[in-house]
C-alpha cells in the first residue's frame, strides 16, 4: 500500500517553471503511523505538480523527512485530487480562482440546481448547466471547458506516473502534448524520445511493455535505430554511418534477429518522416545532415562576397609594429591583411607560432580602420572559444571581452536551443573563433546560423590537436578542402631559444622524434619508470613540485584514461592527499566514494550557462556549508572558477569531480604553467600521436613526462587514429567546383 497524507492544499512558497513546488498542506488523514501527530496540522511539502488549487483536497503519496533547518517536510512522489462531494465543498471549488467569473453566488446556484453530484453531472452532460437560472451559455461553456481540462490533466498525470514515469517526467510530457497526451501514448509512445529533450529512449523503452508493445514492434525498432545512430555518431565522432553497422548494432542491442531486408523498409520510413537522411551509402541523422548542408551553403556565400581591399593596410601594419614594439613576419602580416580583407579566413599553426599575437593585431587594426571607440569595438566584435578557459585566455591577451560560443548564442539548457539563431541573428560584424579544432559540425552550424552574411569570420586553430568530442572534424575538413583562404603559421615565437617544449611538439607533429627527448632541459624532463610504480613516483614528484614553491593550482596532471590502476579516477584520490591533505580546519563532505574537501581542485563536467561555467572548466572549492548551516538545509559546495563562484547542492555533485589529474581531452582549450603527463604501457590502447601532441602543447613553462620510453615512442609513431566518417570535405569540393 502506498503511504499517503490526505488533506487540503493551502498555498505555495516556491514554484519553479518546471513545476517544482514548495508549499503548505493541512493534513486531515494519513496511513503513516509516525505522522499521526500531524493530523489537523499544517506542514511543508515538496514535489513536482501540474496544477494545485487552493483549498482543494488531495492525496499526497510519498514520505516524510526531517529537514535540518526547516523541520518536517513531506516529499511527494505522486498525487491525486479528491473531488469534493458535499455541497459546501463543491461551492467552494466552483467559486475558486480556477473558475474566473463564477463567484460564490453563482456556484451556490449551480449546486442548488444540480445537487451534490454537480461536478460529475457536468462532465457527463454539459447541457445540465442549462437548468441553472440566469447562467449564460457562454459562461456555461467556459465552466465545462475548465472542469474538463482540469479533470483530464490530473487523470493523465496519474496515469503517466502509474506507467512508471516520475512526477517530473509526467509533468513534462503533459505540458508538451496537453489534451493530445493519451493519443501520443497509445499511438506511439516512442514519439516522446524524439520530441522531448528530457525523455530518453531508455525511459520510454522501460515503460513500453506496460502498453503491451512487443519487443519486435516496428515502432520500437524504428526508435531504437534513431537511438543507436545517435549513440554511435557521438561515440565515434562520425557524421554518418554505414547501413550494416547500424543493423548489426540495433540487432545486438534489441537481442533480436530481424531480417536485414526489413531494415530497408524501416530506413525508408524514417527518411519519409524526416528523421534520417540516406545519401548514397551514408546514413545520417537528419539534424547532422542538415548541419553539414547549412555549413557548406554559408561558407559558399561568405567566400563569394567581394573582398574589402584597403591600400593602406601595409602602412597601418607598420604603424602598429612601431606602437607595439613588435615585428611581424611575412606569414603574420599575410594573416592580418587577409583577416581584414576577406569575409572568411582560417589561421592555423602549432603552439608558439603567434596566433594570439595576430588576433590582437586584427582587433586593433579593425578598430582603427572603422574609427571605433572602445564601446563601438565591443559592440561589433565577438571573440569566441569553445571553452571557458580558452575564452578567458583570449580576453587576457587582447584586453577585450570574450565569450564561450554557447554563451554568445544564448543557449537555453531547458529547451536545448540557442536564442541567437537564423531568425534572431547577432549584431557582430567581426567574429574571431579560437580553438576551432574543438568545434563539432552541429555547434559550427548553430554559430553560422546566428551570424549575418555581413561579417568577417576568422577561424583560428591547430588541426593537429584532437578533433571535437561531437561529430565531425570541421577544421581539418575546411583546411583540406582549400575552399577557404588559409594561412599556415610555422615560425616559432612563444618560447626562448633555450626552450624545448615547442620543439618537442613540432617533432611529435611530424612524427620525427630526436634523441634529445631523453635529455633534461630547463623546461622539460622525462622520468623513466615502470607502469607498476607510476602512482608512487607521481606522488613523490608532485611533492617535490610543491616544495619548489609552485602553487598546486598552476600544476596540471594529464592522462588518457579514467579506469585502471593508473587511471584518472584512482590517481585523483591519491593526489588529493598530496595537493590538499586532510586538515581539521578544512571542511569536507562525502558523495559516494568521493571526498570533497575545501581547497580541492575541481573539474566541471557539464555546461551550466546560467552560472557561466562550462564542461572542462577548472576551479577550486572555496568553502563548504553543511546542511545545518545552509539556507537549503542541504550540504553545499562553493567552487571558485577564476572569480566566478558557483554553488552546488547534493543533487549537483555529479556535475563535478576532482581535477588534480584530468583527461587530455578535457584539457583542450586550456594552458597550464606546469604539465605532468604519465605515459605508460597500461595506457597503450589509448596512446597515439595526436593525443600526446595535444597533451604536451598544454604546457606553458614546464613539461614533465613520467613513465616508459617504449610507450612514449610507440605513441609518437602511432598515427593510426580513428578515421571519422565525414563528407564535409567531399561536399565542399563538389560545391565549389561545380
XYZ file of C-alpha atoms in Angstrom:
738
model
C 0.000 0.000 0.000
C 1.212 3.489 -0.871
C 1.968 5.765 2.082
C -0.024 8.981 1.944
C -1.291 12.107 3.598
C -4.741 13.426 2.731
C -5.786 16.997 3.227
C -6.030 20.490 1.763
C -3.518 22.462 -0.257
C -3.089 25.924 1.251
C -0.519 27.843 -0.759
C 2.876 27.631 -2.440
C 6.040 29.154 -1.029
C 8.060 28.475 -4.171
C 7.005 27.433 -7.680
C 9.537 26.812 -10.489
C 8.815 26.948 -14.223
C 9.221 23.178 -14.433
C 6.557 22.575 -11.798
C 8.660 22.069 -8.662
C 6.663 23.332 -5.661
C 7.410 24.000 -2.014
C 4.128 24.642 -0.252
C 1.882 24.318 2.783
C -0.626 21.489 3.305
C -3.291 20.942 6.002
C -3.216 17.220 6.921
C -6.629 15.620 7.546
C -5.748 11.934 7.336
C -2.704 9.634 6.917
C -1.867 5.907 6.855
C 1.648 6.574 8.117
C 1.781 5.720 11.816
C 4.679 8.071 12.551
C 2.732 11.004 11.077
C -0.475 10.622 13.101
C 0.570 13.571 15.290
C 0.475 15.830 12.222
C -3.250 15.327 11.602
C -5.069 18.694 11.665
C -1.720 20.490 11.410
C -0.235 22.449 8.506
C 3.053 21.057 7.165
C 5.533 21.862 4.407
C 5.588 19.669 1.295
C 7.836 19.463 -1.778
C 7.447 17.850 -5.204
C 6.541 18.303 -8.865
C 2.952 19.323 -9.656
C 0.937 20.258 -12.708
C -1.705 22.337 -11.011
C -2.758 22.873 -7.425
C -5.953 24.634 -6.483
C -6.097 26.356 -3.111
C -8.211 24.508 -0.510
C -8.759 21.523 -2.814
C -8.417 18.113 -1.169
C -5.556 15.885 -2.330
C -3.876 12.581 -1.700
C -0.116 13.185 -1.489
C 1.874 9.946 -1.823
C 5.469 9.888 -0.609
C 7.370 10.044 2.656
C 8.119 12.433 5.474
C 11.654 13.650 6.155
C 13.153 15.902 8.792
C 14.856 18.931 7.274
C 17.850 20.097 9.329
C 16.753 23.722 9.062
C 13.033 23.767 8.274
C 11.896 20.761 10.259
C 9.425 18.193 8.979
C 8.638 18.099 5.243
C 6.628 15.664 3.153
C 8.317 14.695 -0.133
C 5.605 13.986 -2.707
C 6.304 11.433 -5.442
C 2.706 11.152 -6.716
C -0.553 12.934 -6.051
C -4.231 12.943 -6.952
C -7.027 15.413 -6.394
C -10.074 14.342 -4.430
C -13.227 15.758 -5.967
C -15.441 17.492 -3.439
C -18.624 15.508 -2.783
C -20.502 17.645 -0.277
C -22.409 20.746 -1.382
C -20.249 23.108 0.643
C -17.050 21.711 -0.874
C -18.411 21.911 -4.425
C -19.491 25.526 -3.934
C -16.031 26.387 -2.587
C -14.403 24.623 -5.568
C -16.517 26.343 -8.254
C -16.069 29.728 -6.563
C -12.272 29.380 -6.526
C -9.818 31.194 -8.785
C -9.844 28.166 -11.075
C -13.206 29.347 -12.468
C -12.866 33.110 -13.094
C -16.157 34.990 -13.169
C -18.184 32.360 -11.336
C -18.155 33.602 -7.735
C -19.847 32.200 -4.653
C -23.412 33.222 -5.571
C -23.366 31.509 -8.987
C -21.546 28.471 -7.580
C -24.277 28.093 -4.941
C -26.937 28.401 -7.619
C -25.289 25.585 -9.656
C -25.118 23.291 -6.615
C -28.674 24.142 -5.517
C -29.860 23.178 -9.016
C -27.727 20.082 -9.675
C -27.090 18.827 -6.140
C -24.012 17.124 -4.679
C -23.328 15.244 -7.942
C -22.948 18.538 -9.830
C -19.346 18.023 -10.960
C -19.915 14.518 -12.301
C -23.157 15.577 -13.959
C -21.480 18.480 -15.767
C -18.703 16.212 -17.039
C -21.242 13.607 -18.228
C -23.605 16.054 -19.913
C -22.741 19.724 -20.223
C -26.359 20.590 -21.130
C -27.367 20.085 -17.491
C -25.958 23.574 -16.881
C -28.877 24.914 -18.959
C -31.054 24.183 -15.918
C -29.179 26.724 -13.790
C -31.161 30.024 -13.616
C -29.554 33.100 -15.210
C -26.463 31.146 -16.325
C -25.471 32.300 -19.822
C -24.474 29.778 -22.482
C -21.040 31.447 -22.773
C -20.334 31.077 -19.058
C -21.703 27.522 -19.029
C -19.371 26.541 -21.870
C -16.447 28.090 -20.010
C -17.230 26.192 -16.795
C -17.430 22.895 -18.711
C -14.175 23.539 -20.595
C -12.205 24.429 -17.453
C -13.615 21.484 -15.491
C -12.896 19.051 -18.352
C -9.320 20.233 -18.778
C -8.724 20.204 -15.032
C -10.035 16.678 -14.682
C -8.221 15.461 -17.771
C -4.828 16.864 -16.698
C -4.935 15.249 -13.281
C -6.113 11.914 -14.601
C -3.444 11.968 -17.286
C -0.619 12.746 -14.884
C -1.765 9.988 -12.519
C -1.855 7.594 -15.483
C 1.676 8.548 -16.568
C 3.064 8.024 -13.076
C 1.332 4.645 -12.900
C 3.070 3.692 -16.162
C 6.413 4.301 -14.459
C 7.323 7.879 -15.325
C 8.426 10.138 -12.482
C 6.184 13.007 -11.480
C 8.643 15.421 -13.079
C 8.654 13.454 -16.348
C 4.869 13.153 -16.276
C 4.500 16.917 -15.979
C 6.979 17.437 -18.811
C 5.078 15.024 -21.059
C 1.672 16.511 -20.317
C 2.894 20.081 -20.799
C 4.248 19.063 -24.211
C 1.091 17.416 -25.575
C -1.783 18.673 -23.322
C -5.077 17.066 -24.449
C -3.229 15.023 -27.098
C -1.160 13.175 -24.477
C -3.207 9.991 -24.439
C -3.290 9.853 -28.243
C 0.509 10.099 -28.370
C 0.972 7.480 -25.636
C -1.352 4.937 -27.251
C -0.380 5.597 -30.859
C 3.407 5.691 -30.461
C 4.930 6.248 -27.048
C 8.380 6.308 -28.645
C 7.498 9.712 -30.083
C 8.312 11.104 -26.615
C 12.010 10.333 -27.030
C 12.070 12.243 -30.302
C 10.084 15.279 -29.158
C 11.176 15.917 -25.568
C 14.780 16.631 -24.547
C 14.438 15.245 -21.016
C 12.696 11.986 -22.024
C 15.245 9.456 -23.269
C 14.665 6.389 -25.407
C 15.689 4.236 -22.432
C 12.955 5.747 -20.231
C 10.332 5.148 -22.880
C 11.574 1.640 -23.654
C 11.244 0.689 -19.983
C 7.597 1.795 -19.972
C 6.602 0.323 -23.367
C 5.963 -3.285 -22.165
C 3.209 -1.954 -19.850
C 1.415 -0.847 -23.019
C 1.770 -4.371 -24.460
C 4.328 -3.260 -27.036
C 6.161 -6.360 -28.259
C 9.987 -6.480 -28.444
C 9.876 -6.655 -32.264
C 7.222 -3.929 -32.651
C 8.031 -1.749 -35.650
C 7.712 1.438 -33.569
C 10.313 0.140 -31.121
C 12.721 -0.927 -33.857
C 12.499 2.441 -35.627
C 13.015 4.319 -32.361
C 15.988 2.119 -31.484
C 17.547 2.862 -34.900
C 17.493 6.578 -34.067
C 18.816 5.873 -30.552
C 21.661 3.672 -31.783
C 22.577 6.059 -34.593
C 22.810 8.862 -32.039
C 24.977 6.776 -29.722
C 27.382 5.631 -32.449
C 27.587 9.057 -34.052
C 28.526 10.836 -30.850
C 30.639 7.971 -29.528
C 32.950 7.879 -32.544
C 32.619 11.431 -33.832
C 31.121 10.310 -37.146
C 28.711 12.496 -39.050
C 27.223 9.486 -40.862
C 27.128 5.701 -40.507
C 27.118 2.745 -42.856
C 23.949 0.691 -43.154
C 25.417 -2.624 -41.939
C 26.978 -1.004 -38.892
C 23.556 0.300 -37.827
C 21.778 -3.005 -38.499
C 24.309 -5.049 -36.538
C 24.273 -2.642 -33.602
C 20.450 -2.493 -33.403
C 20.039 -6.282 -33.573
C 22.653 -6.652 -30.851
C 21.020 -4.040 -28.650
C 17.487 -5.407 -29.045
C 18.726 -9.010 -28.843
C 16.697 -9.802 -31.926
C 17.458 -11.300 -35.319
C 15.451 -9.016 -37.543
C 15.699 -9.774 -41.240
C 18.171 -7.308 -42.708
C 15.928 -6.636 -45.698
C 13.252 -5.379 -43.302
C 15.605 -2.637 -42.240
C 15.408 -1.084 -45.694
C 11.679 -0.579 -45.101
C 12.351 0.985 -41.690
C 15.098 3.221 -43.099
C 12.803 4.369 -45.910
C 10.003 5.193 -43.476
C 12.361 7.095 -41.178
C 13.589 9.109 -44.140
C 9.990 9.882 -45.149
C 9.402 11.027 -41.547
C 12.415 13.360 -41.882
C 14.343 11.670 -39.079
C 17.243 10.377 -41.148
C 18.825 11.141 -44.497
C 20.209 8.489 -46.813
C 22.901 9.982 -49.022
C 24.045 7.136 -51.261
C 25.912 4.853 -48.831
C 25.852 7.336 -45.964
C 23.105 7.189 -43.326
C 22.718 10.461 -41.413
C 20.621 11.640 -38.513
C 18.654 14.419 -40.194
C 19.969 17.195 -37.902
C 23.595 16.327 -38.754
C 22.916 16.126 -42.472
C 21.156 19.497 -42.365
C 24.019 20.974 -40.324
C 26.534 19.838 -42.932
C 24.464 21.328 -45.758
C 23.927 24.614 -43.916
C 27.656 24.986 -43.209
C 28.533 24.408 -46.863
C 25.997 26.963 -48.082
C 27.079 29.596 -45.547
C 30.752 29.177 -46.430
C 29.900 29.377 -50.122
C 28.057 32.644 -49.509
C 30.898 34.181 -47.491
C 33.666 33.155 -49.874
C 31.831 34.569 -52.883
C 31.356 38.032 -51.448
C 33.517 40.873 -52.711
C 36.761 41.386 -50.781
C 37.252 44.513 -48.691
C 40.535 45.771 -50.155
C 42.444 48.605 -48.451
C 45.577 50.071 -49.990
C 46.743 51.493 -46.664
C 46.825 48.202 -44.767
C 50.559 47.767 -45.229
C 51.244 51.222 -43.795
C 48.860 50.615 -40.891
C 50.557 47.310 -40.034
C 53.947 49.047 -39.983
C 52.495 51.715 -37.704
C 51.143 49.021 -35.367
C 54.563 47.365 -35.246
C 56.079 50.641 -34.173
C 53.446 51.320 -31.486
C 53.680 47.816 -30.005
C 57.456 47.456 -30.500
C 56.949 44.261 -32.452
C 57.991 42.905 -35.832
C 55.564 40.611 -37.645
C 56.985 38.012 -40.028
C 55.614 37.689 -43.546
C 53.126 34.945 -42.626
C 51.769 37.008 -39.770
C 51.422 40.069 -41.998
C 49.626 37.913 -44.543
C 47.230 36.643 -41.867
C 46.489 40.147 -40.552
C 45.930 41.535 -44.066
C 43.654 38.710 -45.211
C 41.684 38.796 -41.983
C 40.762 42.427 -42.643
C 40.136 41.950 -46.383
C 38.441 38.543 -46.571
C 34.973 37.665 -45.393
C 36.216 34.337 -44.034
C 39.754 33.187 -43.226
C 41.469 30.289 -41.475
C 44.633 30.867 -39.441
C 46.319 27.648 -38.345
C 49.548 26.782 -36.622
C 51.055 24.883 -33.722
C 51.997 26.223 -30.283
C 54.226 29.271 -30.207
C 53.536 30.383 -33.786
C 51.927 33.683 -32.809
C 48.205 33.023 -33.267
C 47.306 35.082 -30.209
C 49.544 37.964 -31.368
C 47.722 38.029 -34.691
C 44.277 38.069 -33.045
C 45.307 41.119 -31.032
C 46.645 42.879 -34.146
C 43.437 42.159 -36.103
C 41.241 43.693 -33.391
C 43.424 46.798 -33.087
C 43.542 47.452 -36.813
C 39.820 46.748 -37.254
C 39.109 49.385 -34.620
C 41.386 51.877 -36.356
C 40.035 51.201 -39.860
C 36.425 51.597 -38.736
C 37.122 54.581 -36.474
C 35.540 52.918 -33.442
C 35.900 53.829 -29.809
C 36.202 51.035 -27.245
C 32.428 50.625 -26.816
C 31.904 50.596 -30.571
C 34.544 47.899 -30.979
C 32.976 45.753 -28.264
C 29.572 46.042 -29.983
C 30.884 44.884 -33.357
C 33.478 42.341 -32.180
C 32.853 38.799 -30.934
C 35.846 36.902 -29.543
C 34.723 33.310 -29.075
C 36.069 29.950 -27.939
C 34.516 26.540 -27.197
C 35.604 26.522 -23.520
C 35.555 28.999 -20.686
C 39.316 28.817 -20.103
C 40.130 29.372 -23.775
C 37.755 32.316 -23.800
C 39.423 33.783 -20.715
C 42.828 33.404 -22.398
C 41.641 35.414 -25.397
C 40.324 38.133 -23.154
C 43.582 38.368 -21.203
C 45.695 38.602 -24.367
C 43.502 41.180 -26.170
C 42.210 43.124 -23.141
C 38.767 42.759 -24.698
C 35.692 40.807 -23.576
C 35.344 37.280 -24.890
C 32.781 34.531 -24.535
C 32.141 30.850 -24.978
C 30.198 30.033 -28.121
C 27.273 28.699 -26.056
C 27.026 31.896 -24.052
C 27.295 34.064 -27.183
C 24.439 32.127 -28.795
C 22.393 32.351 -25.568
C 21.911 28.635 -25.030
C 18.735 27.657 -23.173
C 19.543 24.499 -21.229
C 15.871 23.644 -20.658
C 14.986 23.561 -24.345
C 18.495 22.781 -25.607
C 18.094 25.612 -28.093
C 20.005 28.785 -28.911
C 18.222 32.135 -28.673
C 20.631 33.552 -31.280
C 19.683 31.691 -34.441
C 18.630 32.023 -38.084
C 15.668 34.226 -37.151
C 17.402 36.241 -34.433
C 20.954 36.965 -35.574
C 23.801 38.526 -33.632
C 24.847 42.108 -34.267
C 28.555 41.237 -34.520
C 30.499 42.237 -37.638
C 33.915 40.764 -36.793
C 33.883 37.270 -35.302
C 37.121 35.571 -34.263
C 36.936 31.990 -33.009
C 39.879 30.305 -31.293
C 40.416 26.561 -30.751
C 38.227 25.722 -33.747
C 39.523 22.124 -33.768
C 37.246 21.508 -30.770
C 34.054 22.588 -32.565
C 31.766 19.864 -33.954
C 29.543 20.186 -37.010
C 26.359 20.889 -35.005
C 27.855 23.729 -32.966
C 29.519 25.228 -36.038
C 26.197 25.131 -37.869
C 24.426 26.819 -34.948
C 27.072 29.536 -34.859
C 26.880 30.243 -38.592
C 23.089 30.402 -38.416
C 23.363 33.117 -35.802
C 25.683 35.282 -37.931
C 24.661 37.589 -40.736
C 26.297 37.434 -44.172
C 27.721 40.900 -43.496
C 30.579 39.691 -41.304
C 34.253 38.922 -41.206
C 34.756 35.429 -39.804
C 38.228 34.382 -38.628
C 38.760 30.740 -37.673
C 41.872 30.069 -35.584
C 43.145 26.691 -34.501
C 45.611 23.824 -34.691
C 44.215 20.887 -36.657
C 46.966 18.621 -35.331
C 45.186 18.619 -31.974
C 42.422 16.212 -31.061
C 39.193 16.645 -33.013
C 35.910 17.649 -31.398
C 34.149 15.370 -28.952
C 30.989 15.661 -31.035
C 30.544 14.573 -34.679
C 32.746 15.833 -37.470
C 36.254 17.193 -37.976
C 35.332 20.697 -39.045
C 38.685 22.464 -39.008
C 40.543 19.612 -40.704
C 37.931 19.293 -43.466
C 37.794 23.044 -44.068
C 41.570 23.308 -44.412
C 41.958 20.253 -46.639
C 39.134 21.369 -48.927
C 41.160 24.514 -49.774
C 37.945 26.440 -50.467
C 38.707 28.934 -47.671
C 41.834 31.070 -47.785
C 44.177 29.611 -45.149
C 47.358 30.988 -43.613
C 49.702 28.340 -42.172
C 51.952 29.711 -39.414
C 55.186 27.815 -38.954
C 57.660 30.187 -37.286
C 58.135 29.551 -33.544
C 57.770 32.519 -31.224
C 56.308 31.567 -27.909
C 59.416 30.438 -26.068
C 63.055 31.442 -25.981
C 65.852 29.642 -27.762
C 66.652 27.506 -24.729
C 63.081 26.181 -24.552
C 62.344 22.636 -25.607
C 58.552 22.232 -25.234
C 57.629 23.788 -28.564
C 60.474 21.976 -30.338
C 59.233 18.660 -28.966
C 55.682 19.470 -30.031
C 56.720 20.089 -33.612
C 58.824 16.924 -33.694
C 55.851 14.912 -32.468
C 53.577 16.573 -35.017
C 55.921 15.467 -37.795
C 56.478 12.025 -36.269
C 60.248 12.538 -36.310
C 61.431 12.375 -32.712
C 65.103 13.126 -31.991
C 67.098 11.500 -29.191
C 67.122 14.789 -27.284
C 63.731 13.894 -25.748
C 65.655 11.767 -23.203
C 67.673 14.787 -22.021
C 66.606 17.081 -19.190
C 66.156 20.703 -20.223
C 65.327 23.868 -18.311
C 61.634 23.442 -19.153
C 61.441 19.705 -19.801
C 62.100 16.418 -18.017
C 61.495 12.773 -18.905
C 61.439 10.468 -15.887
C 61.695 6.764 -16.662
C 59.632 4.408 -14.512
C 57.506 1.279 -14.920
C 53.703 1.146 -15.076
C 53.579 -0.501 -11.658
C 55.484 2.360 -9.998
C 53.691 5.281 -11.727
C 51.432 6.017 -8.769
C 54.257 6.052 -6.210
C 56.583 8.133 -8.381
C 53.842 10.619 -9.308
C 53.134 11.321 -5.645
C 56.838 11.836 -4.936
C 57.216 14.092 -7.980
C 54.200 16.226 -7.074
C 55.514 16.696 -3.515
C 58.815 17.908 -4.986
C 56.990 20.347 -7.286
C 55.101 21.827 -4.326
C 58.304 22.034 -2.282
C 59.844 24.087 -5.090
C 57.216 26.741 -4.468
C 54.699 26.007 -7.259
C 51.063 26.760 -6.475
C 49.194 23.489 -6.988
C 46.585 25.401 -8.993
C 49.203 26.065 -11.662
C 50.214 22.375 -11.890
C 48.052 20.123 -14.033
C 48.398 16.374 -14.482
C 47.017 14.852 -17.688
C 46.262 11.231 -18.585
C 44.382 9.449 -21.386
C 42.196 7.027 -19.356
C 39.772 7.103 -16.417
C 39.776 3.454 -15.371
C 42.553 1.091 -14.304
C 45.356 1.194 -11.741
C 46.882 4.275 -13.384
C 43.571 5.748 -14.444
C 42.386 9.252 -13.643
C 39.774 8.169 -11.066
C 42.214 6.327 -8.792
C 45.068 8.795 -9.274
C 42.829 11.702 -8.250
C 42.245 10.035 -4.873
C 45.996 9.556 -4.370
C 46.877 13.078 -5.488
C 44.267 14.688 -3.225
C 46.415 13.611 -0.267
C 49.456 15.234 -1.875
C 47.971 18.533 -3.054
C 45.268 19.014 -0.432
C 45.680 16.707 2.541
C 43.086 16.275 5.277
C 43.097 19.103 7.805
C 40.834 19.777 10.784
C 40.477 23.352 9.566
C 39.146 22.206 6.161
C 35.518 21.119 5.917
C 34.768 18.105 3.760
C 31.773 16.053 2.655
C 31.452 12.593 1.158
C 29.488 11.863 -2.020
C 29.539 8.175 -2.939
C 33.186 7.136 -2.778
C 34.462 10.700 -3.331
C 35.538 13.096 -0.575
C 35.209 16.764 -1.485
C 37.429 18.997 0.639
C 37.887 22.757 0.856
C 40.751 23.849 -1.458
C 40.289 20.794 -3.726
C 40.844 21.350 -7.426
C 37.566 20.704 -9.267
C 36.716 19.853 -12.880
C 33.318 20.854 -14.306
C 31.651 18.034 -16.278
C 28.589 19.688 -17.858
C 27.594 23.030 -19.329
C 25.803 25.347 -16.873
C 25.296 28.557 -18.889
C 23.145 30.234 -16.233
C 26.147 30.075 -13.907
C 28.662 30.899 -16.656
C 30.545 27.635 -16.140
C 31.115 25.015 -18.825
C 32.287 21.472 -19.403
C 36.088 21.354 -18.880
C 36.364 24.447 -16.668
C 38.659 24.041 -13.658
C 38.060 25.659 -10.292
C 38.780 25.329 -6.589
C 36.442 24.552 -3.699
C 36.310 27.887 -1.890
C 34.205 26.694 1.024
C 31.693 24.065 2.085
C 28.460 24.607 4.021
C 26.877 21.777 5.975
C 23.122 21.291 5.879
C 22.582 22.600 9.394
C 24.056 25.990 8.405
C 22.845 26.400 4.798
C 19.607 28.076 3.710
C 18.668 24.999 1.646
C 19.179 22.633 4.563
C 21.483 20.595 2.329
C 25.237 20.255 2.063
C 26.594 22.883 -0.333
C 29.901 23.156 -2.188
C 31.029 26.554 -3.459
C 33.524 26.341 -6.338
C 35.570 29.331 -7.479
C 36.128 29.402 -11.255
C 38.549 32.299 -11.687
C 36.438 34.645 -9.578
C 33.062 33.168 -10.589
C 31.776 31.314 -7.508
C 29.181 28.630 -8.261
C 27.037 26.803 -5.690
C 26.415 23.034 -5.862
C 23.942 21.131 -3.682
C 23.923 17.340 -3.299
C 21.919 16.782 -6.492
C 24.584 18.721 -8.414
C 27.628 16.808 -7.141
C 27.544 14.541 -10.201
C 28.378 17.626 -12.275
C 31.862 17.943 -10.778
C 34.838 15.734 -9.976
C 38.372 16.181 -8.730
C 40.658 17.909 -11.178
C 44.147 17.192 -9.821
C 44.536 14.960 -12.870
C 42.201 15.274 -15.846
C 41.885 13.717 -19.280
C 43.823 15.129 -22.195
C 40.507 15.588 -23.992
C 39.197 17.760 -21.148
C 42.368 19.855 -21.198
C 41.806 21.134 -24.736
C 41.446 24.868 -24.903
C 43.453 25.303 -21.696
C 47.076 26.076 -20.878
C 48.902 25.429 -17.608
C 52.156 26.663 -16.107
C 53.325 23.113 -15.385
C 52.047 19.944 -17.078
C 52.834 16.454 -15.790
C 51.914 13.546 -18.077
C 52.222 9.880 -17.119
C 52.786 7.761 -20.228
C 52.936 4.009 -19.711
C 52.076 0.727 -21.360
C 48.911 0.348 -19.307
C 47.522 3.197 -21.438
C 48.705 1.521 -24.638
C 45.366 1.137 -26.401
C 44.659 4.865 -25.941
C 48.031 6.278 -26.977
C 48.504 7.866 -30.374
C 50.301 10.872 -31.848
C 47.538 13.464 -31.837
C 46.653 12.704 -28.216
C 50.231 13.119 -26.994
C 50.688 16.260 -29.100
C 47.551 17.806 -27.602
C 48.720 16.985 -24.076
C 52.209 18.455 -24.267
C 51.016 21.621 -26.020
C 49.026 22.470 -22.865
C 52.327 23.261 -21.053
C 53.435 26.894 -20.951
C 56.589 26.827 -18.832
C 57.352 23.290 -17.641
C 56.645 19.827 -19.071
C 57.369 16.618 -17.167
C 56.787 13.245 -18.802
C 56.911 10.240 -16.497
C 56.688 6.597 -17.499
C 58.035 4.174 -20.070
C 60.127 5.225 -23.039
C 58.673 2.422 -25.160
C 55.131 3.671 -24.548
C 56.121 7.239 -25.437
C 57.878 6.224 -28.657
C 55.025 3.987 -29.756
C 52.513 6.774 -29.186
C 54.551 9.281 -31.225
C 54.908 6.892 -34.157
C 51.312 5.693 -33.940
C 49.415 7.913 -36.333
C 46.593 5.430 -36.790
C 43.856 7.393 -35.084
C 40.224 6.533 -35.770
C 39.269 7.972 -39.156
C 35.950 9.701 -38.751
C 33.155 9.386 -41.255
C 32.666 12.881 -42.652
C 31.606 14.102 -46.072
C 32.116 17.785 -45.402
C 35.403 17.814 -47.320
C 33.935 15.948 -50.295
C 30.799 18.089 -50.407
C 32.722 21.375 -50.147
C 34.947 20.446 -53.057
C 31.948 19.411 -55.150
C 30.052 22.629 -54.328
C 32.948 24.889 -55.231
C 33.971 23.007 -58.364
C 30.566 22.712 -59.982
